[in-house]
Amino acid sequence: MPVYLQTIGLLFVSNIFMTFAWYAHLKDLNHKPWIVAALVSWGIALVEYLFQVPANRIGYTVMNLGQLKILQEVITLTVFVPFALIYMKEPFRMDFVWAGLCLLGAVFFIFRPQLMQLWS
């Protein structure tokens, strides 16, 4: 499997766990003391790191640090928006669209050298 696909797949799984670790306690554990939410979140975050660390190590073989970070941010937003809409029942806002477009611009600029090679 190509390195880019391995990295993207692992980062998607990682971000699903990360999003739940960071935000699900706001809905599911809001009646519990914050320390309980923190401990549950740390447990979820451990699983997240089991995907995130290999993703970054694999990705770093073909991408630089900036590219890995921008890729991770795009995946984070891709995971976060459905989570916010479906799981947290947040209303849709155009800000999601504008943020996504800004990130697409970031992807273009950070991956421009590779894109130029493809178009040459």
mmCIF file with all atom_site columns, C-alpha atoms in Angstrom:
data_model
loop_
_atom_site.group_PDB
_atom_site.id
_atom_site.type_symbol
_atom_site.label_atom_id
_atom_site.label_alt_id
_atom_site.label_comp_id
_atom_site.label_asym_id
_atom_site.label_entity_id
_atom_site.label_seq_id
_atom_site.pdbx_PDB_ins_code
_atom_site.Cartn_x
_atom_site.Cartn_y
_atom_site.Cartn_z
_atom_site.occupancy
_atom_site.B_iso_or_equiv
_atom_site.pdbx_formal_charge
_atom_site.auth_seq_id
_atom_site.auth_comp_id
_atom_site.auth_asym_id
_atom_site.auth_atom_id
_atom_site.pdbx_PDB_model_num
ATOM 1   C CA . MET A 1 1   ? 0.000   0.000  0.000   1.00 0.00 ? 1   MET A CA 1
ATOM 2   C CA . PRO A 1 2   ? 1.405   3.456  -0.871  1.00 0.00 ? 2   PRO A CA 1
ATOM 3   C CA . VAL A 1 3   ? 2.892   5.448  2.019   1.00 0.00 ? 3   VAL A CA 1
ATOM 4   C CA . TYR A 1 4   ? 0.454   8.331  1.502   1.00 0.00 ? 4   TYR A CA 1
ATOM 5   C CA . LEU A 1 5   ? -2.544  6.000  1.821   1.00 0.00 ? 5   LEU A CA 1
ATOM 6   C CA . GLN A 1 6   ? -1.100  4.270  4.896   1.00 0.00 ? 6   GLN A CA 1
ATOM 7   C CA . THR A 1 7   ? -0.510  7.646  6.515   1.00 0.00 ? 7   THR A CA 1
ATOM 8   C CA . ILE A 1 8   ? -3.944  9.006  5.648   1.00 0.00 ? 8   ILE A CA 1
ATOM 9   C CA . GLY A 1 9   ? -5.702  5.833  6.839   1.00 0.00 ? 9   GLY A CA 1
ATOM 10  C CA . LEU A 1 10  ? -3.861  5.745  10.155  1.00 0.00 ? 10  LEU A CA 1
ATOM 11  C CA . LEU A 1 11  ? -4.425  9.474  10.700  1.00 0.00 ? 11  LEU A CA 1
ATOM 12  C CA . PHE A 1 12  ? -8.159  9.071  10.045  1.00 0.00 ? 12  PHE A CA 1
ATOM 13  C CA . VAL A 1 13  ? -8.421  6.353  12.679  1.00 0.00 ? 13  VAL A CA 1
ATOM 14  C CA . SER A 1 14  ? -6.258  8.388  15.047  1.00 0.00 ? 14  SER A CA 1
ATOM 15  C CA . ASN A 1 15  ? -8.414  11.474 14.576  1.00 0.00 ? 15  ASN A CA 1
ATOM 16  C CA . ILE A 1 16  ? -11.630 9.585  15.258  1.00 0.00 ? 16  ILE A CA 1
ATOM 17  C CA . PHE A 1 17  ? -10.239 8.547  18.639  1.00 0.00 ? 17  PHE A CA 1
ATOM 18  C CA . MET A 1 18  ? -8.771  12.015 19.235  1.00 0.00 ? 18  MET A CA 1
ATOM 19  C CA . THR A 1 19  ? -12.069 13.743 18.540  1.00 0.00 ? 19  THR A CA 1
ATOM 20  C CA . PHE A 1 20  ? -13.903 11.483 20.963  1.00 0.00 ? 20  PHE A CA 1
ATOM 21  C CA . ALA A 1 21  ? -11.168 11.901 23.582  1.00 0.00 ? 21  ALA A CA 1
ATOM 22  C CA . TRP A 1 22  ? -11.301 15.686 23.312  1.00 0.00 ? 22  TRP A CA 1
ATOM 23  C CA . TYR A 1 23  ? -15.028 16.327 22.944  1.00 0.00 ? 23  TYR A CA 1
ATOM 24  C CA . ALA A 1 24  ? -17.336 13.350 23.658  1.00 0.00 ? 24  ALA A CA 1
ATOM 25  C CA . HIS A 1 25  ? -17.051 13.873 27.416  1.00 0.00 ? 25  HIS A CA 1
ATOM 26  C CA . LEU A 1 26  ? -18.843 17.211 26.964  1.00 0.00 ? 26  LEU A CA 1
ATOM 27  C CA . LYS A 1 27  ? -21.966 15.254 26.041  1.00 0.00 ? 27  LYS A CA 1
ATOM 28  C CA . ASP A 1 28  ? -21.530 11.905 27.762  1.00 0.00 ? 28  ASP A CA 1
ATOM 29  C CA . LEU A 1 29  ? -19.724 12.733 31.005  1.00 0.00 ? 29  LEU A CA 1
ATOM 30  C CA . ASN A 1 30  ? -20.872 16.292 31.693  1.00 0.00 ? 30  ASN A CA 1
ATOM 31  C CA . HIS A 1 31  ? -22.519 15.139 34.942  1.00 0.00 ? 31  HIS A CA 1
ATOM 32  C CA . LYS A 1 32  ? -19.296 13.492 36.197  1.00 0.00 ? 32  LYS A CA 1
ATOM 33  C CA . PRO A 1 33  ? -16.366 15.248 37.891  1.00 0.00 ? 33  PRO A CA 1
ATOM 34  C CA . TRP A 1 34  ? -13.789 16.569 35.437  1.00 0.00 ? 34  TRP A CA 1
ATOM 35  C CA . ILE A 1 35  ? -11.175 14.094 36.689  1.00 0.00 ? 35  ILE A CA 1
ATOM 36  C CA . VAL A 1 36  ? -13.355 11.176 35.533  1.00 0.00 ? 36  VAL A CA 1
ATOM 37  C CA . ALA A 1 37  ? -13.682 12.788 32.104  1.00 0.00 ? 37  ALA A CA 1
ATOM 38  C CA . ALA A 1 38  ? -9.914  13.366 32.014  1.00 0.00 ? 38  ALA A CA 1
ATOM 39  C CA . LEU A 1 39  ? -9.127  9.747  32.872  1.00 0.00 ? 39  LEU A CA 1
ATOM 40  C CA . VAL A 1 40  ? -11.581 8.405  30.290  1.00 0.00 ? 40  VAL A CA 1
ATOM 41  C CA . SER A 1 41  ? -10.176 10.830 27.719  1.00 0.00 ? 41  SER A CA 1
ATOM 42  C CA . TRP A 1 42  ? -6.606  9.744  28.497  1.00 0.00 ? 42  TRP A CA 1
ATOM 43  C CA . GLY A 1 43  ? -7.598  6.130  27.917  1.00 0.00 ? 43  GLY A CA 1
ATOM 44  C CA . ILE A 1 44  ? -9.097  7.012  24.548  1.00 0.00 ? 44  ILE A CA 1
ATOM 45  C CA . ALA A 1 45  ? -6.063  9.173  23.723  1.00 0.00 ? 45  ALA A CA 1
ATOM 46  C CA . LEU A 1 46  ? -3.747  6.220  24.356  1.00 0.00 ? 46  LEU A CA 1
ATOM 47  C CA . VAL A 1 47  ? -5.497  4.335  21.554  1.00 0.00 ? 47  VAL A CA 1
ATOM 48  C CA . GLU A 1 48  ? -5.257  7.465  19.394  1.00 0.00 ? 48  GLU A CA 1
ATOM 49  C CA . TYR A 1 49  ? -1.481  7.580  19.871  1.00 0.00 ? 49  TYR A CA 1
ATOM 50  C CA . LEU A 1 50  ? -1.178  3.935  18.841  1.00 0.00 ? 50  LEU A CA 1
ATOM 51  C CA . PHE A 1 51  ? -2.343  5.052  15.374  1.00 0.00 ? 51  PHE A CA 1
ATOM 52  C CA . GLN A 1 52  ? -0.947  8.591  15.262  1.00 0.00 ? 52  GLN A CA 1
ATOM 53  C CA . VAL A 1 53  ? 2.693   7.767  16.048  1.00 0.00 ? 53  VAL A CA 1
ATOM 54  C CA . PRO A 1 54  ? 3.041   5.092  13.321  1.00 0.00 ? 54  PRO A CA 1
ATOM 55  C CA . ALA A 1 55  ? 1.162   7.357  10.884  1.00 0.00 ? 55  ALA A CA 1
ATOM 56  C CA . ASN A 1 56  ? 3.645   10.160 11.390  1.00 0.00 ? 56  ASN A CA 1
ATOM 57  C CA . ARG A 1 57  ? 6.659   7.868  11.263  1.00 0.00 ? 57  ARG A CA 1
ATOM 58  C CA . ILE A 1 58  ? 5.452   6.288  8.027   1.00 0.00 ? 58  ILE A CA 1
ATOM 59  C CA . GLY A 1 59  ? 4.433   9.629  6.520   1.00 0.00 ? 59  GLY A CA 1
ATOM 60  C CA . TYR A 1 60  ? 7.717   11.292 7.427   1.00 0.00 ? 60  TYR A CA 1
ATOM 61  C CA . THR A 1 61  ? 9.491   8.949  5.005   1.00 0.00 ? 61  THR A CA 1
ATOM 62  C CA . VAL A 1 62  ? 7.927   10.826 2.050   1.00 0.00 ? 62  VAL A CA 1
ATOM 63  C CA . MET A 1 63  ? 6.559   14.073 3.556   1.00 0.00 ? 63  MET A CA 1
ATOM 64  C CA . ASN A 1 64  ? 8.138   16.866 5.528   1.00 0.00 ? 64  ASN A CA 1
ATOM 65  C CA . LEU A 1 65  ? 6.905   18.008 8.917   1.00 0.00 ? 65  LEU A CA 1
ATOM 66  C CA . GLY A 1 66  ? 4.778   20.847 7.522   1.00 0.00 ? 66  GLY A CA 1
ATOM 67  C CA . GLN A 1 67  ? 3.066   18.522 5.081   1.00 0.00 ? 67  GLN A CA 1
ATOM 68  C CA . LEU A 1 68  ? 2.291   16.034 7.839   1.00 0.00 ? 68  LEU A CA 1
ATOM 69  C CA . LYS A 1 69  ? 0.799   18.793 9.991   1.00 0.00 ? 69  LYS A CA 1
ATOM 70  C CA . ILE A 1 70  ? -1.395  20.231 7.237   1.00 0.00 ? 70  ILE A CA 1
ATOM 71  C CA . LEU A 1 71  ? -2.536  16.726 6.274   1.00 0.00 ? 71  LEU A CA 1
ATOM 72  C CA . GLN A 1 72  ? -3.432  16.053 9.901   1.00 0.00 ? 72  GLN A CA 1
ATOM 73  C CA . GLU A 1 73  ? -5.400  19.310 10.145  1.00 0.00 ? 73  GLU A CA 1
ATOM 74  C CA . VAL A 1 74  ? -7.394  18.512 7.009   1.00 0.00 ? 74  VAL A CA 1
ATOM 75  C CA . ILE A 1 75  ? -8.196  15.058 8.370   1.00 0.00 ? 75  ILE A CA 1
ATOM 76  C CA . THR A 1 76  ? -9.094  16.567 11.748  1.00 0.00 ? 76  THR A CA 1
ATOM 77  C CA . LEU A 1 77  ? -11.653 18.878 10.155  1.00 0.00 ? 77  LEU A CA 1
ATOM 78  C CA . THR A 1 78  ? -12.951 16.054 7.958   1.00 0.00 ? 78  THR A CA 1
ATOM 79  C CA . VAL A 1 79  ? -13.559 13.963 11.081  1.00 0.00 ? 79  VAL A CA 1
ATOM 80  C CA . PHE A 1 80  ? -14.678 16.827 13.326  1.00 0.00 ? 80  PHE A CA 1
ATOM 81  C CA . VAL A 1 81  ? -17.475 18.261 11.161  1.00 0.00 ? 81  VAL A CA 1
ATOM 82  C CA . PRO A 1 82  ? -19.495 15.016 10.939  1.00 0.00 ? 82  PRO A CA 1
ATOM 83  C CA . PHE A 1 83  ? -18.802 14.407 14.650  1.00 0.00 ? 83  PHE A CA 1
ATOM 84  C CA . ALA A 1 84  ? -20.109 17.860 15.551  1.00 0.00 ? 84  ALA A CA 1
ATOM 85  C CA . LEU A 1 85  ? -23.177 17.532 13.330  1.00 0.00 ? 85  LEU A CA 1
ATOM 86  C CA . ILE A 1 86  ? -24.149 13.912 13.974  1.00 0.00 ? 86  ILE A CA 1
ATOM 87  C CA . TYR A 1 87  ? -22.828 13.023 17.426  1.00 0.00 ? 87  TYR A CA 1
ATOM 88  C CA . MET A 1 88  ? -22.931 16.367 19.200  1.00 0.00 ? 88  MET A CA 1
ATOM 89  C CA . LYS A 1 89  ? -26.038 17.580 17.289  1.00 0.00 ? 89  LYS A CA 1
ATOM 90  C CA . GLU A 1 90  ? -24.434 20.957 16.541  1.00 0.00 ? 90  GLU A CA 1
ATOM 91  C CA . PRO A 1 91  ? -26.116 23.007 13.809  1.00 0.00 ? 91  PRO A CA 1
ATOM 92  C CA . PHE A 1 92  ? -24.386 23.256 10.448  1.00 0.00 ? 92  PHE A CA 1
ATOM 93  C CA . ARG A 1 93  ? -22.527 26.534 9.982   1.00 0.00 ? 93  ARG A CA 1
ATOM 94  C CA . MET A 1 94  ? -20.972 27.959 6.867   1.00 0.00 ? 94  MET A CA 1
ATOM 95  C CA . ASP A 1 95  ? -17.837 28.483 8.957   1.00 0.00 ? 95  ASP A CA 1
ATOM 96  C CA . PHE A 1 96  ? -17.160 24.762 8.425   1.00 0.00 ? 96  PHE A CA 1
ATOM 97  C CA . VAL A 1 97  ? -17.140 25.344 4.659   1.00 0.00 ? 97  VAL A CA 1
ATOM 98  C CA . TRP A 1 98  ? -14.914 28.428 4.859   1.00 0.00 ? 98  TRP A CA 1
ATOM 99  C CA . ALA A 1 99  ? -12.464 26.668 7.178   1.00 0.00 ? 99  ALA A CA 1
ATOM 100 C CA . GLY A 1 100 ? -12.379 23.714 4.795   1.00 0.00 ? 100 GLY A CA 1
ATOM 101 C CA . LEU A 1 101 ? -11.631 25.967 1.844   1.00 0.00 ? 101 LEU A CA 1
ATOM 102 C CA . CYS A 1 102 ? -8.816  27.640 3.765   1.00 0.00 ? 102 CYS A CA 1
ATOM 103 C CA . LEU A 1 103 ? -7.352  24.232 4.549   1.00 0.00 ? 103 LEU A CA 1
ATOM 104 C CA . LEU A 1 104 ? -7.550  23.252 0.879   1.00 0.00 ? 104 LEU A CA 1
ATOM 105 C CA . GLY A 1 105 ? -5.483  26.349 0.139   1.00 0.00 ? 105 GLY A CA 1
ATOM 106 C CA . ALA A 1 106 ? -3.003  25.257 2.808   1.00 0.00 ? 106 ALA A CA 1
ATOM 107 C CA . VAL A 1 107 ? -2.824  21.798 1.222   1.00 0.00 ? 107 VAL A CA 1
ATOM 108 C CA . PHE A 1 108 ? -2.107  23.342 -2.172  1.00 0.00 ? 108 PHE A CA 1
ATOM 109 C CA . PHE A 1 109 ? 0.702   25.525 -0.893  1.00 0.00 ? 109 PHE A CA 1
ATOM 110 C CA . ILE A 1 110 ? 2.366   22.931 1.350   1.00 0.00 ? 110 ILE A CA 1
ATOM 111 C CA . PHE A 1 111 ? 2.200   20.192 -1.328  1.00 0.00 ? 111 PHE A CA 1
ATOM 112 C CA . ARG A 1 112 ? 2.919   22.544 -4.261  1.00 0.00 ? 112 ARG A CA 1
ATOM 113 C CA . PRO A 1 113 ? 6.302   20.974 -5.110  1.00 0.00 ? 113 PRO A CA 1
ATOM 114 C CA . GLN A 1 114 ? 4.725   17.510 -5.495  1.00 0.00 ? 114 GLN A CA 1
ATOM 115 C CA . LEU A 1 115 ? 1.735   18.921 -7.379  1.00 0.00 ? 115 LEU A CA 1
ATOM 116 C CA . MET A 1 116 ? 4.002   20.766 -9.807  1.00 0.00 ? 116 MET A CA 1
ATOM 117 C CA . GLN A 1 117 ? 5.857   17.508 -10.490 1.00 0.00 ? 117 GLN A CA 1
ATOM 118 C CA . LEU A 1 118 ? 2.544   15.800 -11.284 1.00 0.00 ? 118 LEU A CA 1
ATOM 119 C CA . TRP A 1 119 ? 1.527   18.565 -13.703 1.00 0.00 ? 119 TRP A CA 1
ATOM 120 C CA . SER A 1 120 ? 4.906   18.710 -15.486 1.00 0.00 ? 120 SER A CA 1
#
